[in-house]
Coordinates of N, CA and C and ligand atoms in Angstrom, one line a residue:
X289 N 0.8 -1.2 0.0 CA 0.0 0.0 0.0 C 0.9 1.2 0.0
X290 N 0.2 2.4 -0.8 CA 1.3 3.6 -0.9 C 0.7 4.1 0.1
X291 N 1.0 4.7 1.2 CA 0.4 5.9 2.2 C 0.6 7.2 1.8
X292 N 1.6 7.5 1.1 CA 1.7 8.5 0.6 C 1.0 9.4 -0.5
X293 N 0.2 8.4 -0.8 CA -0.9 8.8 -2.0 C -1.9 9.7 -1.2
X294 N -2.2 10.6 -2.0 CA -2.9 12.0 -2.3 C -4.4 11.5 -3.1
X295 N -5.2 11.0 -2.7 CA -6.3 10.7 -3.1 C -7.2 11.8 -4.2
X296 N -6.9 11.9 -5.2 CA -6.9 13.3 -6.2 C -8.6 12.9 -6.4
X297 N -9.9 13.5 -6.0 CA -10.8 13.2 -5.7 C -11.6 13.5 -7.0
X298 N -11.0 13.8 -8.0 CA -11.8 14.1 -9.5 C -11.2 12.4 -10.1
X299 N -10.2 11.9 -9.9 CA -9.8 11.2 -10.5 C -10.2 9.6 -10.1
X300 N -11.4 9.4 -10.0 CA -12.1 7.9 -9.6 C -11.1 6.8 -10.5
X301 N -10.9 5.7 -9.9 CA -10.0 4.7 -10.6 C -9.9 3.3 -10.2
X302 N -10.4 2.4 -10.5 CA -10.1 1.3 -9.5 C -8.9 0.2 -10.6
X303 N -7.9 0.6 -11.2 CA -6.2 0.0 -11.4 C -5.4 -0.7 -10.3
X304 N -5.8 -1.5 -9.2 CA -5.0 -1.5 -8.0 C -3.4 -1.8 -8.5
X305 N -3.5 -2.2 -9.7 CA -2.1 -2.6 -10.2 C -1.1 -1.2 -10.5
X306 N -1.7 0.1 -10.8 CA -0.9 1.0 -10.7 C 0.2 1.3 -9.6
X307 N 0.8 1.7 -10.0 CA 2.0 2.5 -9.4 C 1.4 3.9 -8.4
X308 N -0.2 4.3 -8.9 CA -0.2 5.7 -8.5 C -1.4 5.8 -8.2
X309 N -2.2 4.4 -8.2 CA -3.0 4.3 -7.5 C -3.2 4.2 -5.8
X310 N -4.2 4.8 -5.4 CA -4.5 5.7 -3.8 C -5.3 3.9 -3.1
X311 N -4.8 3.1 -2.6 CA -4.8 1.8 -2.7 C -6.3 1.6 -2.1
X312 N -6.0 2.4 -0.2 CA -7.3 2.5 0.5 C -8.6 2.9 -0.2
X313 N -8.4 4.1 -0.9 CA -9.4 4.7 -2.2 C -9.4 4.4 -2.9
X314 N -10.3 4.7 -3.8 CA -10.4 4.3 -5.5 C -9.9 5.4 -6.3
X315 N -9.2 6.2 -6.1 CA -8.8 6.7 -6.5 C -7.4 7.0 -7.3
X316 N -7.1 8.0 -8.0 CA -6.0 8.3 -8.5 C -5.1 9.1 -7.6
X317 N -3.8 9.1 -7.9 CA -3.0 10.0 -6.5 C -2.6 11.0 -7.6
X318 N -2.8 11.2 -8.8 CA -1.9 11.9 -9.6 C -2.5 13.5 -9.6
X319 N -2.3 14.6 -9.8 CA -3.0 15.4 -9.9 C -3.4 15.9 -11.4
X320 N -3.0 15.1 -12.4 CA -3.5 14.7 -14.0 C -2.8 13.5 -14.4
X321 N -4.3 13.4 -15.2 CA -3.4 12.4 -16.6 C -4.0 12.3 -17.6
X322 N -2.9 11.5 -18.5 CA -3.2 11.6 -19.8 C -4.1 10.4 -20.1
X323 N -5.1 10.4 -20.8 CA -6.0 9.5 -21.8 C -5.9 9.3 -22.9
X324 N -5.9 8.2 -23.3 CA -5.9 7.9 -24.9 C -6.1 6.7 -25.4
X325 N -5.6 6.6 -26.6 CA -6.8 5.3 -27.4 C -5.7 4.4 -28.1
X326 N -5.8 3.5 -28.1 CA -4.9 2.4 -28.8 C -5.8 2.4 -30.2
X327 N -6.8 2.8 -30.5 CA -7.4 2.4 -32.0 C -7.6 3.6 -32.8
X328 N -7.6 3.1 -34.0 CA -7.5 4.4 -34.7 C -9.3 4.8 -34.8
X329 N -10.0 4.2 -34.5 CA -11.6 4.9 -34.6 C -12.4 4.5 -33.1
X330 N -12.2 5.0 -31.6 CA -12.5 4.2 -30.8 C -14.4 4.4 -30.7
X331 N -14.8 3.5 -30.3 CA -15.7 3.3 -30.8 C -16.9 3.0 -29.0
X332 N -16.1 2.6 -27.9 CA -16.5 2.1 -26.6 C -15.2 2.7 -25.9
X333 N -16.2 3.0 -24.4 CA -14.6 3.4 -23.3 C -13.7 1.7 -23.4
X334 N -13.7 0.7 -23.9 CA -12.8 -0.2 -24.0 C -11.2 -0.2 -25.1
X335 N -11.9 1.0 -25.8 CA -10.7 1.2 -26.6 C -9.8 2.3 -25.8
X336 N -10.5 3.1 -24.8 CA -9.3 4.0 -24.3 C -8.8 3.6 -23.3
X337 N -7.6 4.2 -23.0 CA -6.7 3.9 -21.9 C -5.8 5.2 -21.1
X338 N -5.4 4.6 -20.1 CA -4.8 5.9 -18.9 C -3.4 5.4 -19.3
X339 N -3.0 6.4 -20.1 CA -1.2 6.6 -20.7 C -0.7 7.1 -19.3
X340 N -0.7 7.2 -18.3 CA 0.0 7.6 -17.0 C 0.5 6.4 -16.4
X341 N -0.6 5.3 -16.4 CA -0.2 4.0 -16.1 C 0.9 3.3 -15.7
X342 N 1.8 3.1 -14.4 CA 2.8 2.8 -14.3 C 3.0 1.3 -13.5
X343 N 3.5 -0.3 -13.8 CA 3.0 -1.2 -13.1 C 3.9 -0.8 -11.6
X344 N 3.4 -1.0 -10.7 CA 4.0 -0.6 -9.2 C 4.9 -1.8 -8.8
Ligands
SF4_488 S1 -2.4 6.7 -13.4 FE1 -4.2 6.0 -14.4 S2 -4.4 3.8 -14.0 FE2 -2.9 4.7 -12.6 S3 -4.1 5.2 -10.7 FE3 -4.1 7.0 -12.0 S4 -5.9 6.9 -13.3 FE4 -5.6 4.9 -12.4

């Protein structure tokens, strides 16, 4: 568990595999991040993804 995480309360997330995820919370600890799409026409939130993503 990170304790140091900053529970960034716009940023809902449940990744527990991140690096920057707020473990106790569901949250993000980051104070932004980037989103984006692995497809070139995305079409469902299944094609995007959180490019911040770091495995912890
Ligand atoms: S960087 Fe992305 S995947 Fe990681 S905790 Fe934040 S929102 Fe979730």
């Amino acid at each position: 568990m990170n304790k140091d995480c900053k529970p960034n309360q716009s940023i809902k997330c449940s990744v527990s595999n991140c690096a920057y995820h707020c473990q106790d919370a569901q949250y993000c600890g980051l104070p932004t991040i980037q989103i984006g799409t692995h497809e070139a026409n995305p079409t469902q939130a299944e094609c995007t993804d959180c490019q911040s993503f770091r495995m912890k």
